[in-house]
Amino acid sequence: MAINLQKGQRENINAPKFTIGLGWDTNNTSTGGAFDLDASLFLLGENKKLVSDNHFIFYNNLESPDKAVIHSGDNLTGDGDGDDEQIKIDLTKIDSAIKEITVVVTIHEAESRKQNFGQVRNSFIRIVNTETNEEILKYELDEDFSIETAVEFGRIYNRNGDWKFEAVGAGQREGLDKFVSMYQ
Ligand SMILES: [Ca+2]
Ligand SMILES: [Ca+2]
């Protein structure tokens, strides 16, 4: 059974291989453009900054240098069931310089398209055990972040060799560039 985390709650990630899944429905209204949600990861070192520019995993950089993180690619509309974008993480392969992984969801061109999560039906982000397909936790974005255009979903961090997940759930009316400037 999936756990719906409260903000700030911490969970152990007992699965070394897990998948971040982002899903949403297509825009069926006659107004406005397509909904293009983006899942991105920032792989951070001890100093809470990107280990390098190649450690920002997003639609234009789909693999980390150590191949521990692989993004399925950019979905522009949300067409189809289940996860529309996935990022697979294998903690057994991850570079030891990486101490923290921040997971962010943004709406592409939200400002010019006048969009927010409240308009995007059935939008969610979740963590699934890659090997068993068991859902570890999930956020419903359209209910929890109706007026926002960006959500810091959570951070996966290494504490004394164990990987833990902290649900951050911080919504912002910002774009992806804001996070890039924060972590670069
Ligand atoms: Ca996308
Ligand atoms: Ca979909």
Tab-separated table of C-alpha atoms and ligand atoms in Angstrom:
chain	number	residue	atom	x	y	z
A	1	MET	CA	0.000	0.000	0.000
A	2	ALA	CA	1.215	3.488	-0.834
A	3	ILE	CA	2.149	5.847	1.926
A	4	ASN	CA	0.983	9.427	1.578
A	5	LEU	CA	3.719	11.386	3.260
A	6	GLN	CA	3.204	14.478	5.294
A	7	LYS	CA	5.589	17.318	4.588
A	8	GLY	CA	8.851	16.917	6.445
A	9	GLN	CA	8.235	13.246	7.071
A	10	ARG	CA	11.187	10.952	6.557
A	11	GLU	CA	11.148	7.455	5.150
A	12	ASN	CA	13.883	4.959	4.617
A	13	ILE	CA	14.320	3.903	1.032
A	14	ASN	CA	14.899	0.208	1.330
A	15	ALA	CA	14.955	-0.382	-2.411
A	16	PRO	CA	18.370	0.273	-4.019
A	17	LYS	CA	16.649	0.565	-7.401
A	18	PHE	CA	13.637	2.834	-7.593
A	19	THR	CA	11.772	4.903	-10.128
A	20	ILE	CA	10.412	8.425	-9.850
A	21	GLY	CA	7.181	8.498	-11.860
A	22	LEU	CA	5.382	11.642	-13.017
A	23	GLY	CA	1.957	11.377	-14.618
A	24	TRP	CA	-0.780	13.732	-15.772
A	25	ASP	CA	-3.726	13.968	-18.182
A	26	THR	CA	-3.703	15.802	-21.516
A	27	ASN	CA	-5.402	19.183	-21.798
A	28	ASN	CA	-8.930	18.363	-22.984
A	29	THR	CA	-10.256	21.888	-22.762
A	30	SER	CA	-10.632	23.955	-25.908
A	31	THR	CA	-8.487	26.741	-24.476
A	32	GLY	CA	-4.799	26.847	-23.781
A	33	GLY	CA	-1.858	24.809	-24.961
A	34	ALA	CA	-0.664	21.347	-24.042
A	35	PHE	CA	0.389	20.599	-20.473
A	36	ASP	CA	4.102	19.816	-20.492
A	37	LEU	CA	5.205	18.745	-17.014
A	38	ASP	CA	8.868	18.012	-16.421
A	39	ALA	CA	10.551	15.820	-13.807
A	40	SER	CA	14.120	16.839	-13.003
A	41	LEU	CA	16.803	15.779	-10.541
A	42	PHE	CA	19.671	17.723	-9.039
A	43	LEU	CA	22.555	15.512	-7.896
A	44	LEU	CA	24.256	17.439	-5.128
A	45	GLY	CA	27.535	17.114	-3.300
A	46	GLU	CA	28.368	17.759	0.337
A	47	ASN	CA	28.073	21.517	-0.297
A	48	LYS	CA	24.429	21.189	-1.545
A	49	LYS	CA	25.468	22.269	-5.047
A	50	LEU	CA	25.488	20.307	-8.308
A	51	VAL	CA	28.548	18.033	-8.486
A	52	SER	CA	28.882	19.296	-12.083
A	53	ASP	CA	26.566	20.668	-14.773
A	54	ASN	CA	26.207	17.066	-16.012
A	55	HIS	CA	24.650	16.177	-12.643
A	56	PHE	CA	21.499	18.124	-13.466
A	57	ILE	CA	19.203	15.447	-14.961
A	58	PHE	CA	16.375	16.880	-17.075
A	59	TYR	CA	14.870	16.769	-20.580
A	60	ASN	CA	18.135	17.900	-22.216
A	61	ASN	CA	20.466	15.668	-20.147
A	62	LEU	CA	18.980	12.220	-19.619
A	63	GLU	CA	21.838	10.328	-17.936
A	64	SER	CA	24.169	10.985	-15.043
A	65	PRO	CA	27.906	10.456	-15.749
A	66	ASP	CA	27.903	7.314	-13.539
A	67	LYS	CA	24.744	5.997	-15.353
A	68	ALA	CA	23.058	5.571	-11.964
A	69	VAL	CA	20.270	7.951	-12.997
A	70	ILE	CA	18.402	7.572	-16.289
A	71	HIS	CA	15.511	9.778	-17.449
A	72	SER	CA	12.984	8.237	-19.871
A	73	GLY	CA	12.781	11.440	-21.906
A	74	ASP	CA	10.585	14.459	-22.309
A	75	ASN	CA	6.834	13.897	-22.584
A	76	LEU	CA	5.242	17.039	-24.014
A	77	THR	CA	1.512	16.366	-23.536
A	78	GLY	CA	0.841	13.708	-20.885
A	79	ASP	CA	-0.808	11.439	-23.456
A	80	GLY	CA	-1.226	7.873	-22.163
A	81	ASP	CA	-1.829	6.147	-18.824
A	82	GLY	CA	0.486	5.648	-15.866
A	83	ASP	CA	3.798	7.453	-15.591
A	84	ASP	CA	4.343	9.883	-18.473
A	85	GLU	CA	7.940	10.585	-17.449
A	86	GLN	CA	10.147	8.303	-15.384
A	87	ILE	CA	13.554	8.658	-13.820
A	88	LYS	CA	15.211	5.413	-12.796
A	89	ILE	CA	17.754	5.534	-9.983
A	90	ASP	CA	20.181	2.779	-9.043
A	91	LEU	CA	21.813	3.672	-5.732
A	92	THR	CA	24.293	0.799	-6.054
A	93	LYS	CA	25.946	2.603	-8.988
A	94	ILE	CA	25.853	6.134	-7.706
A	95	ASP	CA	29.040	8.197	-7.487
A	96	SER	CA	30.168	8.544	-3.866
A	97	ALA	CA	30.500	12.319	-4.383
A	98	ILE	CA	26.688	12.519	-4.548
A	99	LYS	CA	25.211	13.040	-1.097
A	100	GLU	CA	21.760	14.319	-1.935
A	101	ILE	CA	19.259	14.158	-4.787
A	102	THR	CA	16.575	16.816	-5.090
A	103	VAL	CA	13.453	15.927	-7.072
A	104	VAL	CA	11.603	18.772	-8.764
A	105	VAL	CA	8.481	18.938	-10.935
A	106	THR	CA	7.822	21.995	-13.081
A	107	ILE	CA	5.371	23.043	-15.785
A	108	HIS	CA	7.187	24.033	-18.973
A	109	GLU	CA	6.423	27.640	-20.027
A	110	ALA	CA	3.816	27.864	-17.280
A	111	GLU	CA	3.922	31.638	-17.291
A	112	SER	CA	3.417	32.196	-21.031
A	113	ARG	CA	0.814	29.416	-21.231
A	114	LYS	CA	-0.900	30.699	-18.054
A	115	GLN	CA	-0.918	27.274	-16.402
A	116	ASN	CA	-0.630	25.865	-12.895
A	117	PHE	CA	-0.976	22.424	-11.315
A	118	GLY	CA	-4.615	23.087	-10.434
A	119	GLN	CA	-5.515	22.899	-14.135
A	120	VAL	CA	-3.679	19.650	-14.789
A	121	ARG	CA	-5.964	16.712	-14.054
A	122	ASN	CA	-4.705	13.636	-12.264
A	123	SER	CA	-1.168	14.926	-11.923
A	124	PHE	CA	0.968	12.967	-9.498
A	125	ILE	CA	4.544	12.174	-8.614
A	126	ARG	CA	5.478	8.932	-6.950
A	127	ILE	CA	8.331	6.636	-6.036
A	128	VAL	CA	8.115	3.009	-7.065
A	129	ASN	CA	10.403	0.091	-6.261
A	130	THR	CA	11.808	-0.702	-9.722
A	131	GLU	CA	12.209	-4.414	-9.035
A	132	THR	CA	8.845	-5.148	-7.397
A	133	ASN	CA	6.732	-2.308	-8.886
A	134	GLU	CA	5.515	-1.529	-5.366
A	135	GLU	CA	4.550	2.117	-4.918
A	136	ILE	CA	6.512	3.561	-1.996
A	137	LEU	CA	4.910	7.001	-1.860
A	138	LYS	CA	2.895	9.466	-3.908
A	139	TYR	CA	1.792	13.116	-4.112
A	140	GLU	CA	-1.337	14.276	-5.924
A	141	LEU	CA	-0.137	17.529	-7.467
A	142	ASP	CA	-3.439	19.009	-8.683
A	143	GLU	CA	-4.969	18.803	-5.216
A	144	ASP	CA	-2.013	19.846	-3.104
A	145	PHE	CA	-0.459	22.545	-5.306
A	146	SER	CA	-3.340	24.131	-7.186
A	147	ILE	CA	-1.873	27.598	-7.782
A	148	GLU	CA	1.779	26.590	-8.071
A	149	THR	CA	3.899	25.908	-11.167
A	150	ALA	CA	6.821	24.142	-9.485
A	151	VAL	CA	7.082	21.630	-6.669
A	152	GLU	CA	10.134	20.437	-4.828
A	153	PHE	CA	8.852	16.903	-4.258
A	154	GLY	CA	11.510	15.741	-1.895
A	155	ARG	CA	15.127	14.957	-1.325
A	156	ILE	CA	16.902	11.644	-1.184
A	157	TYR	CA	19.949	11.917	1.000
A	158	ASN	CA	22.734	9.759	2.349
A	159	ARG	CA	23.094	9.561	6.096
A	160	ASN	CA	25.911	7.323	7.332
A	161	GLY	CA	25.639	5.106	4.284
A	162	ASP	CA	21.840	4.750	4.359
A	163	TRP	CA	19.618	6.487	1.828
A	164	LYS	CA	16.546	8.227	3.159
A	165	PHE	CA	13.731	10.173	1.556
A	166	GLU	CA	12.402	13.393	3.022
A	167	ALA	CA	9.095	14.653	1.645
A	168	VAL	CA	9.570	18.379	1.118
A	169	GLY	CA	6.374	19.232	-0.755
A	170	ALA	CA	7.293	22.875	-1.261
A	171	GLY	CA	5.229	24.480	-4.002
A	172	GLN	CA	6.470	27.590	-5.758
A	173	ARG	CA	5.276	29.886	-8.497
A	174	GLU	CA	8.572	29.557	-10.335
A	175	GLY	CA	10.162	27.787	-13.281
A	176	LEU	CA	12.990	25.288	-13.582
A	177	ASP	CA	15.556	28.071	-14.074
A	178	LYS	CA	15.007	29.183	-10.470
A	179	PHE	CA	16.133	25.782	-9.183
A	180	VAL	CA	19.114	25.715	-11.556
A	181	SER	CA	20.375	29.047	-10.270
A	182	MET	CA	19.871	27.845	-6.681
A	183	TYR	CA	21.880	24.623	-7.059
A	184	GLN	CA	24.572	25.677	-9.547
B	1	CA	CA	7.805	17.137	-20.177
B	2	CA	CA	-0.921	10.670	-18.858
